Amino acid sequence: MSKIRVYELAKITGLSSKELMDRLKDLGVEVKTHMSTIDTEIAKLIEEDLLEEKKAKEERVLVEEKEAKEELKEEAVKPEQEVVKEEKRELIFEPRPPVVTVMGHVDHGKTTLLDTIRKTNVAEREAGGITQKIGASVVERGGKKIVFIDTPGHEAFTKMRARGAQVTDIAVLVVAADDGVKPQTIEAVNHARAAGVPILVAINKIDKPNANVEKTKRELAEIGLIPEEWGGDTICVEVSAKKGTGVDELLDMIIFLAEYLELKAEVNVPAEGYILESRLDKGKGPVASVIVKKGILRKGDIVLTRTAYGKVRAMFDDKGKQVNEAGPSMPVEIIGLNSLPEAGDSFKVVSSEKE
């Protein structure tokens, strides 16, 4: 009997891996992770169930629309009754892309992996498009966005955290298959754990003749990162950053983990976020790279940080394109502040410069 992986079926059905795993549980089918395999017969049953649900939902919508029309007719013959609007504003939460930091030991391929991810990304191949260094890069995979912090390593990560900036959602730990777990690997793991950030492992340099993936996995298990295939809950993806092998699978696993974490942010509130870096430009003046935490940052907003403030005169995305707004998780470069803010500081949008 042929088999299919959980995450593959999730893609076909349009469900998140988490939703699909819950459905399988309801059917009495126990699966450990998104990498688990199930019989294609069970997969077919789920697809049929979803089709039935879709039909039932469409029928319900038609009935509700009919009832709503009838209610409107009734309201039209009662003009004396005024409809009182509720003043209370409901908070609106929307899904947001994951923000990822790449960590690991020196020379294990962190920078090469980031470069490969950016180069192979279709969104980067725009006519005349040059990636701007704004502190973070946006990568698309299957219509879903992932935001990578440009500075690899845990030094920048801890510097941001020291200022109270909780920017990272997922840490990708790069471990070279020909070198294994090293002191900086353990250091990076400890920093990620202290911040409560889930770790996904990229076992790099699998193309090297002396690469030993099994030995690397054993060493990872010894520091508490037990691979899924060994009964643990750590996702390990085998990659070659140099050749591009396994990079697409790594991006898929990041998206899966982000779905599982159900990352959301408030959008109908004044924008808040963090400063990634800042620089002084001869023509533009103080330039700040920021990442939005919640709300929508717009051109014309008045931004306040610990040491700087000003009206956003212009905003640019990571492709150097001028934009008018940026939502949660999105990195942008802003112009208009009166001085240079410090990396790791928070910013918020205020109603007037007096604030």
mmCIF file of C-alpha atoms in Angstrom:
data_model
loop_
_atom_site.group_PDB
_atom_site.id
_atom_site.type_symbol
_atom_site.label_atom_id
_atom_site.label_comp_id
_atom_site.label_asym_id
_atom_site.label_seq_id
_atom_site.Cartn_x
_atom_site.Cartn_y
_atom_site.Cartn_z
ATOM 1 C CA MET A 1 0.000 0.000 0.000
ATOM 2 C CA SER A 2 1.420 3.407 -1.000
ATOM 3 C CA LYS A 3 2.082 6.102 1.583
ATOM 4 C CA ILE A 4 2.093 9.906 1.768
ATOM 5 C CA ARG A 5 3.731 12.238 4.278
ATOM 6 C CA VAL A 6 1.509 14.367 6.516
ATOM 7 C CA TYR A 7 2.967 17.685 5.334
ATOM 8 C CA GLU A 8 2.519 16.644 1.658
ATOM 9 C CA LEU A 9 -1.184 15.907 2.240
ATOM 10 C CA ALA A 10 -1.498 19.216 4.125
ATOM 11 C CA LYS A 11 -0.274 21.035 1.007
ATOM 12 C CA ILE A 12 -2.794 19.191 -1.208
ATOM 13 C CA THR A 13 -5.769 19.850 1.081
ATOM 14 C CA GLY A 14 -4.865 23.431 1.963
ATOM 15 C CA LEU A 15 -4.889 22.628 5.683
ATOM 16 C CA SER A 16 -2.011 23.471 7.991
ATOM 17 C CA SER A 17 -0.030 20.415 9.182
ATOM 18 C CA LYS A 18 -1.348 21.037 12.710
ATOM 19 C CA GLU A 19 -5.008 21.012 11.533
ATOM 20 C CA LEU A 20 -4.398 17.839 9.550
ATOM 21 C CA MET A 21 -2.721 16.109 12.513
ATOM 22 C CA ASP A 22 -5.765 17.008 14.663
ATOM 23 C CA ARG A 23 -8.114 15.511 12.030
ATOM 24 C CA LEU A 24 -6.075 12.315 11.868
ATOM 25 C CA LYS A 25 -6.235 12.069 15.666
ATOM 26 C CA ASP A 26 -10.054 12.382 15.485
ATOM 27 C CA LEU A 27 -10.045 9.478 13.014
ATOM 28 C CA GLY A 28 -7.973 7.419 15.453
ATOM 29 C CA VAL A 29 -4.823 7.663 13.342
ATOM 30 C CA GLU A 30 -1.858 8.527 15.573
ATOM 31 C CA VAL A 31 0.932 10.461 13.855
ATOM 32 C CA LYS A 32 3.958 11.767 15.696
ATOM 33 C CA THR A 33 5.064 14.564 13.389
ATOM 34 C CA HIS A 34 4.425 16.228 10.026
ATOM 35 C CA MET A 35 7.091 13.882 8.576
ATOM 36 C CA SER A 36 5.076 10.776 9.525
ATOM 37 C CA THR A 37 3.561 8.748 6.685
ATOM 38 C CA ILE A 38 -0.057 7.604 6.333
ATOM 39 C CA ASP A 39 -1.801 5.238 3.906
ATOM 40 C CA THR A 40 -3.116 6.858 0.729
ATOM 41 C CA GLU A 41 -6.545 5.303 1.494
ATOM 42 C CA ILE A 42 -6.764 7.376 4.701
ATOM 43 C CA ALA A 43 -5.573 10.411 2.724
ATOM 44 C CA LYS A 44 -8.402 9.819 0.222
ATOM 45 C CA LEU A 45 -10.963 9.621 3.060
ATOM 46 C CA ILE A 46 -9.794 12.981 4.432
ATOM 47 C CA GLU A 47 -9.991 14.585 0.976
ATOM 48 C CA GLU A 48 -13.561 13.260 0.551
ATOM 49 C CA ASP A 49 -14.535 14.565 4.015
ATOM 50 C CA LEU A 50 -13.192 18.005 3.170
ATOM 51 C CA LEU A 51 -15.150 18.034 -0.101
ATOM 52 C CA GLU A 52 -18.371 17.186 1.782
ATOM 53 C CA GLU A 53 -17.635 19.939 4.323
ATOM 54 C CA LYS A 54 -17.079 22.441 1.519
ATOM 55 C CA LYS A 55 -20.444 21.560 -0.081
ATOM 56 C CA ALA A 56 -22.246 21.812 3.275
ATOM 57 C CA LYS A 57 -20.586 25.176 3.965
ATOM 58 C CA GLU A 58 -21.647 26.543 0.555
ATOM 59 C CA GLU A 59 -25.243 25.440 1.221
ATOM 60 C CA ARG A 60 -25.151 27.102 4.668
ATOM 61 C CA VAL A 61 -23.898 30.356 3.150
ATOM 62 C CA LEU A 62 -26.777 30.372 0.635
ATOM 63 C CA VAL A 63 -29.332 29.859 3.436
ATOM 64 C CA GLU A 64 -27.721 32.588 5.575
ATOM 65 C CA GLU A 65 -27.720 35.025 2.639
ATOM 66 C CA LYS A 66 -31.416 34.340 2.021
ATOM 67 C CA GLU A 67 -32.244 34.904 5.709
ATOM 68 C CA ALA A 68 -30.187 38.122 5.769
ATOM 69 C CA LYS A 69 -32.085 39.486 2.745
ATOM 70 C CA GLU A 70 -35.414 38.752 4.429
ATOM 71 C CA GLU A 71 -34.256 40.498 7.619
ATOM 72 C CA LEU A 72 -33.260 43.576 5.610
ATOM 73 C CA LYS A 73 -36.727 43.704 4.050
ATOM 74 C CA GLU A 74 -38.285 43.599 7.521
ATOM 75 C CA GLU A 75 -35.976 46.393 8.755
ATOM 76 C CA ALA A 76 -36.910 48.540 5.746
ATOM 77 C CA VAL A 77 -40.565 48.669 6.834
ATOM 78 C CA LYS A 78 -39.556 49.854 10.353
ATOM 79 C CA PRO A 79 -37.853 53.228 9.691
ATOM 80 C CA GLU A 80 -38.617 54.519 13.184
ATOM 81 C CA GLN A 81 -36.231 51.976 14.718
ATOM 82 C CA GLU A 82 -32.688 53.287 14.815
ATOM 83 C CA VAL A 83 -29.756 50.938 14.765
ATOM 84 C CA VAL A 84 -27.322 51.769 17.566
ATOM 85 C CA LYS A 85 -23.715 51.170 16.584
ATOM 86 C CA GLU A 86 -21.343 49.718 19.117
ATOM 87 C CA GLU A 87 -18.478 52.037 19.892
ATOM 88 C CA LYS A 88 -16.261 49.315 21.319
ATOM 89 C CA ARG A 89 -13.418 48.521 18.945
ATOM 90 C CA GLU A 90 -12.522 44.877 18.601
ATOM 91 C CA LEU A 91 -8.881 43.922 18.284
ATOM 92 C CA ILE A 92 -8.165 42.282 14.954
ATOM 93 C CA PHE A 93 -5.441 39.623 14.913
ATOM 94 C CA GLU A 94 -3.993 38.414 11.621
ATOM 95 C CA PRO A 95 -1.402 35.723 10.806
ATOM 96 C CA ARG A 96 2.112 37.100 10.343
ATOM 97 C CA PRO A 97 5.277 35.685 8.735
ATOM 98 C CA PRO A 98 7.920 34.086 10.995
ATOM 99 C CA VAL A 99 11.091 36.027 11.808
ATOM 100 C CA VAL A 100 14.118 33.714 11.648
ATOM 101 C CA THR A 101 17.674 34.060 12.993
ATOM 102 C CA VAL A 102 20.415 31.749 11.682
ATOM 103 C CA MET A 103 22.854 30.625 14.406
ATOM 104 C CA GLY A 104 25.751 28.212 14.776
ATOM 105 C CA HIS A 105 29.492 27.714 15.213
ATOM 106 C CA VAL A 106 31.973 29.813 13.233
ATOM 107 C CA ASP A 107 32.754 28.377 9.744
ATOM 108 C CA HIS A 108 29.749 26.021 9.816
ATOM 109 C CA GLY A 109 28.159 27.934 6.910
ATOM 110 C CA LYS A 110 25.671 30.406 8.430
ATOM 111 C CA THR A 111 26.436 33.244 5.997
ATOM 112 C CA THR A 112 26.631 30.899 2.988
ATOM 113 C CA LEU A 113 23.224 29.449 3.881
ATOM 114 C CA LEU A 114 21.672 32.931 4.149
ATOM 115 C CA ASP A 115 23.247 33.946 0.822
ATOM 116 C CA THR A 116 21.968 30.776 -0.877
ATOM 117 C CA ILE A 117 18.445 31.303 0.470
ATOM 118 C CA ARG A 118 18.421 34.888 -0.827
ATOM 119 C CA LYS A 119 19.942 34.012 -4.229
ATOM 120 C CA THR A 120 17.602 31.101 -4.968
ATOM 121 C CA ASN A 121 14.522 33.083 -3.993
ATOM 122 C CA VAL A 122 12.422 34.048 -7.033
ATOM 123 C CA ALA A 123 11.332 37.334 -5.433
ATOM 124 C CA GLU A 124 14.969 38.452 -5.488
ATOM 125 C CA ARG A 125 15.235 38.031 -9.260
ATOM 126 C CA GLU A 126 13.336 41.168 -10.203
ATOM 127 C CA ALA A 127 14.643 43.183 -13.146
ATOM 128 C CA GLY A 128 17.517 45.249 -11.844
ATOM 129 C CA GLY A 129 16.671 44.201 -8.302
ATOM 130 C CA ILE A 130 19.558 44.415 -5.878
ATOM 131 C CA THR A 131 19.052 43.180 -2.333
ATOM 132 C CA GLN A 132 19.259 46.116 0.046
ATOM 133 C CA LYS A 133 21.024 45.572 3.353
ATOM 134 C CA ILE A 134 18.303 46.713 5.735
ATOM 135 C CA GLY A 135 18.896 44.245 8.556
ATOM 136 C CA ALA A 136 16.433 41.608 7.345
ATOM 137 C CA SER A 137 15.400 39.893 4.105
ATOM 138 C CA VAL A 138 11.974 38.686 3.002
ATOM 139 C CA VAL A 139 11.901 35.320 1.237
ATOM 140 C CA GLU A 140 8.844 33.742 -0.402
ATOM 141 C CA ARG A 141 8.112 30.037 -0.668
ATOM 142 C CA GLY A 142 4.819 28.709 -2.014
ATOM 143 C CA GLY A 143 3.158 32.107 -1.584
ATOM 144 C CA LYS A 144 4.199 32.347 2.066
ATOM 145 C CA LYS A 145 6.735 34.805 3.447
ATOM 146 C CA ILE A 146 9.687 34.157 5.783
ATOM 147 C CA VAL A 147 11.731 37.022 7.244
ATOM 148 C CA PHE A 148 15.427 36.308 7.839
ATOM 149 C CA ILE A 149 17.508 38.541 10.108
ATOM 150 C CA ASP A 150 20.553 39.440 7.958
ATOM 151 C CA THR A 151 23.150 39.225 10.728
ATOM 152 C CA PRO A 152 23.790 35.548 11.484
ATOM 153 C CA GLY A 153 25.021 34.361 14.859
ATOM 154 C CA HIS A 154 23.820 34.753 18.421
ATOM 155 C CA GLU A 155 25.829 37.916 19.159
ATOM 156 C CA ALA A 156 23.295 40.180 17.415
ATOM 157 C CA PHE A 157 20.479 38.040 18.817
ATOM 158 C CA THR A 158 21.654 38.525 22.427
ATOM 159 C CA LYS A 159 22.368 42.229 21.891
ATOM 160 C CA MET A 160 18.762 42.707 20.752
ATOM 161 C CA ARG A 161 17.451 40.655 23.677
ATOM 162 C CA ALA A 162 19.535 42.653 26.174
ATOM 163 C CA ARG A 163 17.503 45.702 25.135
ATOM 164 C CA GLY A 164 14.253 43.766 25.542
ATOM 165 C CA ALA A 165 13.721 43.167 21.825
ATOM 166 C CA GLN A 166 12.018 39.823 21.233
ATOM 167 C CA VAL A 167 12.317 39.773 17.455
ATOM 168 C CA THR A 168 13.041 36.121 16.601
ATOM 169 C CA ASP A 169 10.313 33.465 16.302
ATOM 170 C CA ILE A 170 12.456 30.564 15.051
ATOM 171 C CA ALA A 171 16.201 29.866 15.356
ATOM 172 C CA VAL A 172 17.852 27.862 12.570
ATOM 173 C CA LEU A 173 20.890 26.153 14.086
ATOM 174 C CA VAL A 174 23.534 25.402 11.451
ATOM 175 C CA VAL A 175 25.758 22.420 12.310
ATOM 176 C CA ALA A 176 28.430 21.200 9.870
ATOM 177 C CA ALA A 177 28.193 17.451 9.174
ATOM 178 C CA ASP A 178 31.998 17.211 8.953
ATOM 179 C CA ASP A 179 32.604 18.965 12.288
ATOM 180 C CA GLY A 180 29.599 18.265 14.538
ATOM 181 C CA VAL A 181 28.537 20.077 17.704
ATOM 182 C CA LYS A 182 31.067 22.696 18.863
ATOM 183 C CA PRO A 183 31.237 25.173 21.822
ATOM 184 C CA GLN A 184 29.520 27.973 19.860
ATOM 185 C CA THR A 185 26.797 25.507 18.827
ATOM 186 C CA ILE A 186 26.002 24.847 22.499
ATOM 187 C CA GLU A 187 26.190 28.592 23.230
ATOM 188 C CA ALA A 188 23.673 29.346 20.453
ATOM 189 C CA VAL A 189 21.325 26.607 21.732
ATOM 190 C CA ASN A 190 21.453 28.036 25.263
ATOM 191 C CA HIS A 191 20.646 31.555 24.019
ATOM 192 C CA ALA A 192 17.693 30.317 21.948
ATOM 193 C CA ARG A 193 16.362 28.276 24.874
ATOM 194 C CA ALA A 194 16.723 31.237 27.265
ATOM 195 C CA ALA A 195 14.604 33.305 24.873
ATOM 196 C CA GLY A 196 12.026 30.519 24.523
ATOM 197 C CA VAL A 197 12.646 30.335 20.764
ATOM 198 C CA PRO A 198 12.089 26.961 19.009
ATOM 199 C CA ILE A 199 15.147 25.501 17.269
ATOM 200 C CA LEU A 200 15.206 23.934 13.805
ATOM 201 C CA VAL A 201 18.498 22.261 12.808
ATOM 202 C CA ALA A 202 20.166 22.567 9.402
ATOM 203 C CA ILE A 203 22.850 19.869 9.119
ATOM 204 C CA ASN A 204 25.120 21.575 6.587
ATOM 205 C CA LYS A 205 28.046 20.503 4.353
ATOM 206 C CA ILE A 206 26.516 17.085 3.573
ATOM 207 C CA ASP A 207 28.404 17.264 0.243
ATOM 208 C CA LYS A 208 31.771 17.004 2.032
ATOM 209 C CA PRO A 209 33.465 13.566 1.686
ATOM 210 C CA ASN A 210 34.045 13.337 5.453
ATOM 211 C CA ALA A 211 30.460 14.363 6.342
ATOM 212 C CA ASN A 212 28.938 12.167 9.058
ATOM 213 C CA VAL A 213 25.239 12.981 9.513
ATOM 214 C CA GLU A 214 24.550 10.155 11.991
ATOM 215 C CA LYS A 215 27.431 11.220 14.260
ATOM 216 C CA THR A 216 26.187 14.831 14.117
ATOM 217 C CA LYS A 217 22.672 13.692 15.098
ATOM 218 C CA ARG A 218 24.103 11.712 18.031
ATOM 219 C CA GLU A 219 25.945 14.819 19.238
ATOM 220 C CA LEU A 220 22.764 16.905 18.860
ATOM 221 C CA ALA A 221 20.823 14.326 20.890
ATOM 222 C CA GLU A 222 23.464 14.588 23.631
ATOM 223 C CA ILE A 223 22.655 18.315 24.064
ATOM 224 C CA GLY A 224 18.915 17.662 24.151
ATOM 225 C CA LEU A 225 18.106 18.202 20.462
ATOM 226 C CA ILE A 226 16.721 14.748 19.660
ATOM 227 C CA PRO A 227 15.852 14.392 15.951
ATOM 228 C CA GLU A 228 12.230 13.562 15.069
ATOM 229 C CA GLU A 229 13.241 10.349 13.325
ATOM 230 C CA TRP A 230 14.785 9.213 16.626
ATOM 231 C CA GLY A 231 11.576 9.860 18.530
ATOM 232 C CA GLY A 232 12.381 13.444 19.531
ATOM 233 C CA ASP A 233 10.760 16.702 18.490
ATOM 234 C CA THR A 234 13.673 18.483 16.763
ATOM 235 C CA ILE A 235 13.300 18.979 13.009
ATOM 236 C CA CYS A 236 16.635 18.235 11.304
ATOM 237 C CA VAL A 237 17.107 19.062 7.618
ATOM 238 C CA GLU A 238 20.187 17.887 5.712
ATOM 239 C CA VAL A 239 21.527 20.660 3.475
ATOM 240 C CA SER A 240 24.456 21.799 1.396
ATOM 241 C CA ALA A 241 24.419 25.600 1.492
ATOM 242 C CA LYS A 242 27.184 25.612 -1.132
ATOM 243 C CA LYS A 243 25.259 23.481 -3.657
ATOM 244 C CA GLY A 244 21.735 24.500 -2.632
ATOM 245 C CA THR A 245 20.746 20.916 -1.726
ATOM 246 C CA GLY A 246 17.916 20.684 0.814
ATOM 247 C CA VAL A 247 17.371 24.466 1.006
ATOM 248 C CA ASP A 248 13.790 24.247 -0.321
ATOM 249 C CA GLU A 249 12.980 21.550 2.247
ATOM 250 C CA LEU A 250 14.463 23.764 4.978
ATOM 251 C CA LEU A 251 12.152 26.624 3.924
ATOM 252 C CA ASP A 252 9.176 24.212 3.911
ATOM 253 C CA MET A 253 10.013 23.108 7.450
ATOM 254 C CA ILE A 254 10.264 26.739 8.626
ATOM 255 C CA ILE A 255 6.797 27.401 7.158
ATOM 256 C CA PHE A 256 5.448 24.239 8.812
ATOM 257 C CA LEU A 257 6.872 25.240 12.197
ATOM 258 C CA ALA A 258 5.461 28.770 11.799
ATOM 259 C CA GLU A 259 1.997 27.291 11.085
ATOM 260 C CA TYR A 260 2.309 25.129 14.175
ATOM 261 C CA LEU A 261 3.239 28.177 16.291
ATOM 262 C CA GLU A 262 0.167 30.033 14.929
ATOM 263 C CA LEU A 263 1.976 33.383 14.813
ATOM 264 C CA LYS A 264 -0.439 36.313 14.889
ATOM 265 C CA ALA A 265 -0.335 40.064 15.546
ATOM 266 C CA GLU A 266 -2.813 42.875 16.188
ATOM 267 C CA VAL A 267 -3.237 45.024 13.089
ATOM 268 C CA ASN A 268 -5.783 47.694 14.085
ATOM 269 C CA VAL A 269 -3.544 49.354 16.697
ATOM 270 C CA PRO A 270 -0.825 52.049 16.412
ATOM 271 C CA ALA A 271 2.313 50.410 15.015
ATOM 272 C CA GLU A 272 5.090 49.205 17.311
ATOM 273 C CA GLY A 273 8.334 47.401 16.598
ATOM 274 C CA TYR A 274 12.097 47.289 16.959
ATOM 275 C CA ILE A 275 15.137 49.019 15.482
ATOM 276 C CA LEU A 276 17.379 46.498 13.669
ATOM 277 C CA GLU A 277 20.135 48.945 12.745
ATOM 278 C CA SER A 278 20.687 52.613 11.869
ATOM 279 C CA ARG A 279 23.104 54.653 9.782
ATOM 280 C CA LEU A 280 23.739 58.213 8.688
ATOM 281 C CA ASP A 281 23.259 58.787 4.958
ATOM 282 C CA LYS A 282 24.721 61.941 3.345
ATOM 283 C CA GLY A 283 21.643 62.576 1.230
ATOM 284 C CA LYS A 284 18.888 61.112 3.409
ATOM 285 C CA GLY A 285 20.096 61.927 6.923
ATOM 286 C CA PRO A 286 19.390 59.426 9.753
ATOM 287 C CA VAL A 287 18.160 56.125 8.282
ATOM 288 C CA ALA A 288 16.698 53.391 10.505
ATOM 289 C CA SER A 289 15.999 49.761 9.617
ATOM 290 C CA VAL A 290 12.999 48.590 11.613
ATOM 291 C CA ILE A 291 10.857 45.498 11.974
ATOM 292 C CA VAL A 292 7.159 45.898 12.763
ATOM 293 C CA LYS A 293 5.861 43.904 15.744
ATOM 294 C CA LYS A 294 2.181 44.896 15.593
ATOM 295 C CA GLY A 295 -0.036 47.386 13.818
ATOM 296 C CA ILE A 296 0.673 48.822 10.373
ATOM 297 C CA LEU A 297 3.461 51.379 9.977
ATOM 298 C CA ARG A 298 2.555 53.987 7.356
ATOM 299 C CA LYS A 299 4.292 56.813 5.528
ATOM 300 C CA GLY A 300 3.440 60.020 7.420
ATOM 301 C CA ASP A 301 3.286 58.323 10.846
ATOM 302 C CA ILE A 302 5.098 59.995 13.747
ATOM 303 C CA VAL A 303 7.585 57.508 15.212
ATOM 304 C CA LEU A 304 9.072 57.716 18.701
ATOM 305 C CA THR A 305 12.077 55.738 20.004
ATOM 306 C CA ARG A 306 14.118 56.042 23.220
ATOM 307 C CA THR A 307 16.569 58.510 21.639
ATOM 308 C CA ALA A 308 14.925 59.717 18.419
ATOM 309 C CA TYR A 309 11.619 60.792 16.890
ATOM 310 C CA GLY A 310 10.226 62.136 13.618
ATOM 311 C CA LYS A 311 7.677 61.795 10.835
ATOM 312 C CA VAL A 312 8.211 58.938 8.364
ATOM 313 C CA ARG A 313 8.985 60.773 5.109
ATOM 314 C CA ALA A 314 9.759 57.641 3.093
ATOM 315 C CA MET A 315 9.903 53.854 3.549
ATOM 316 C CA PHE A 316 11.792 51.219 1.552
ATOM 317 C CA ASP A 317 11.486 47.428 1.627
ATOM 318 C CA ASP A 318 14.366 44.917 1.476
ATOM 319 C CA LYS A 319 14.363 45.116 -2.346
ATOM 320 C CA GLY A 320 14.913 48.896 -2.209
ATOM 321 C CA LYS A 321 11.359 49.530 -3.430
ATOM 322 C CA GLN A 322 9.507 52.518 -1.954
ATOM 323 C CA VAL A 323 6.428 51.403 0.009
ATOM 324 C CA ASN A 324 3.635 53.267 1.796
ATOM 325 C CA GLU A 325 3.037 50.771 4.598
ATOM 326 C CA ALA A 326 4.487 47.740 6.402
ATOM 327 C CA GLY A 327 2.565 45.195 8.470
ATOM 328 C CA PRO A 328 3.640 42.838 11.298
ATOM 329 C CA SER A 329 7.014 41.041 10.836
ATOM 330 C CA MET A 330 7.903 43.215 7.854
ATOM 331 C CA PRO A 331 11.317 44.917 7.762
ATOM 332 C CA VAL A 332 11.579 48.411 6.264
ATOM 333 C CA GLU A 333 14.041 51.255 6.119
ATOM 334 C CA ILE A 334 12.565 54.562 7.305
ATOM 335 C CA ILE A 335 13.690 58.142 6.689
ATOM 336 C CA GLY A 336 12.596 61.147 8.742
ATOM 337 C CA LEU A 337 13.971 60.672 12.269
ATOM 338 C CA ASN A 338 15.823 63.573 13.922
ATOM 339 C CA SER A 339 18.758 61.402 15.096
ATOM 340 C CA LEU A 340 20.098 57.832 15.021
ATOM 341 C CA PRO A 341 18.183 55.338 17.189
ATOM 342 C CA GLU A 342 20.042 52.391 18.744
ATOM 343 C CA ALA A 343 19.739 48.787 17.524
ATOM 344 C CA GLY A 344 17.449 46.777 19.783
ATOM 345 C CA ASP A 345 15.448 49.821 20.909
ATOM 346 C CA SER A 346 11.695 49.723 20.457
ATOM 347 C CA PHE A 347 9.657 52.249 18.499
ATOM 348 C CA LYS A 348 6.004 53.217 18.598
ATOM 349 C CA VAL A 349 3.723 55.410 16.525
ATOM 350 C CA VAL A 350 2.275 58.406 18.400
ATOM 351 C CA SER A 351 -0.498 60.819 17.423
ATOM 352 C CA SER A 352 1.634 63.977 17.616
ATOM 353 C CA GLU A 353 5.261 65.074 18.039
ATOM 354 C CA LYS A 354 4.298 66.586 21.415
ATOM 355 C CA GLU A 355 3.919 63.051 22.800
#
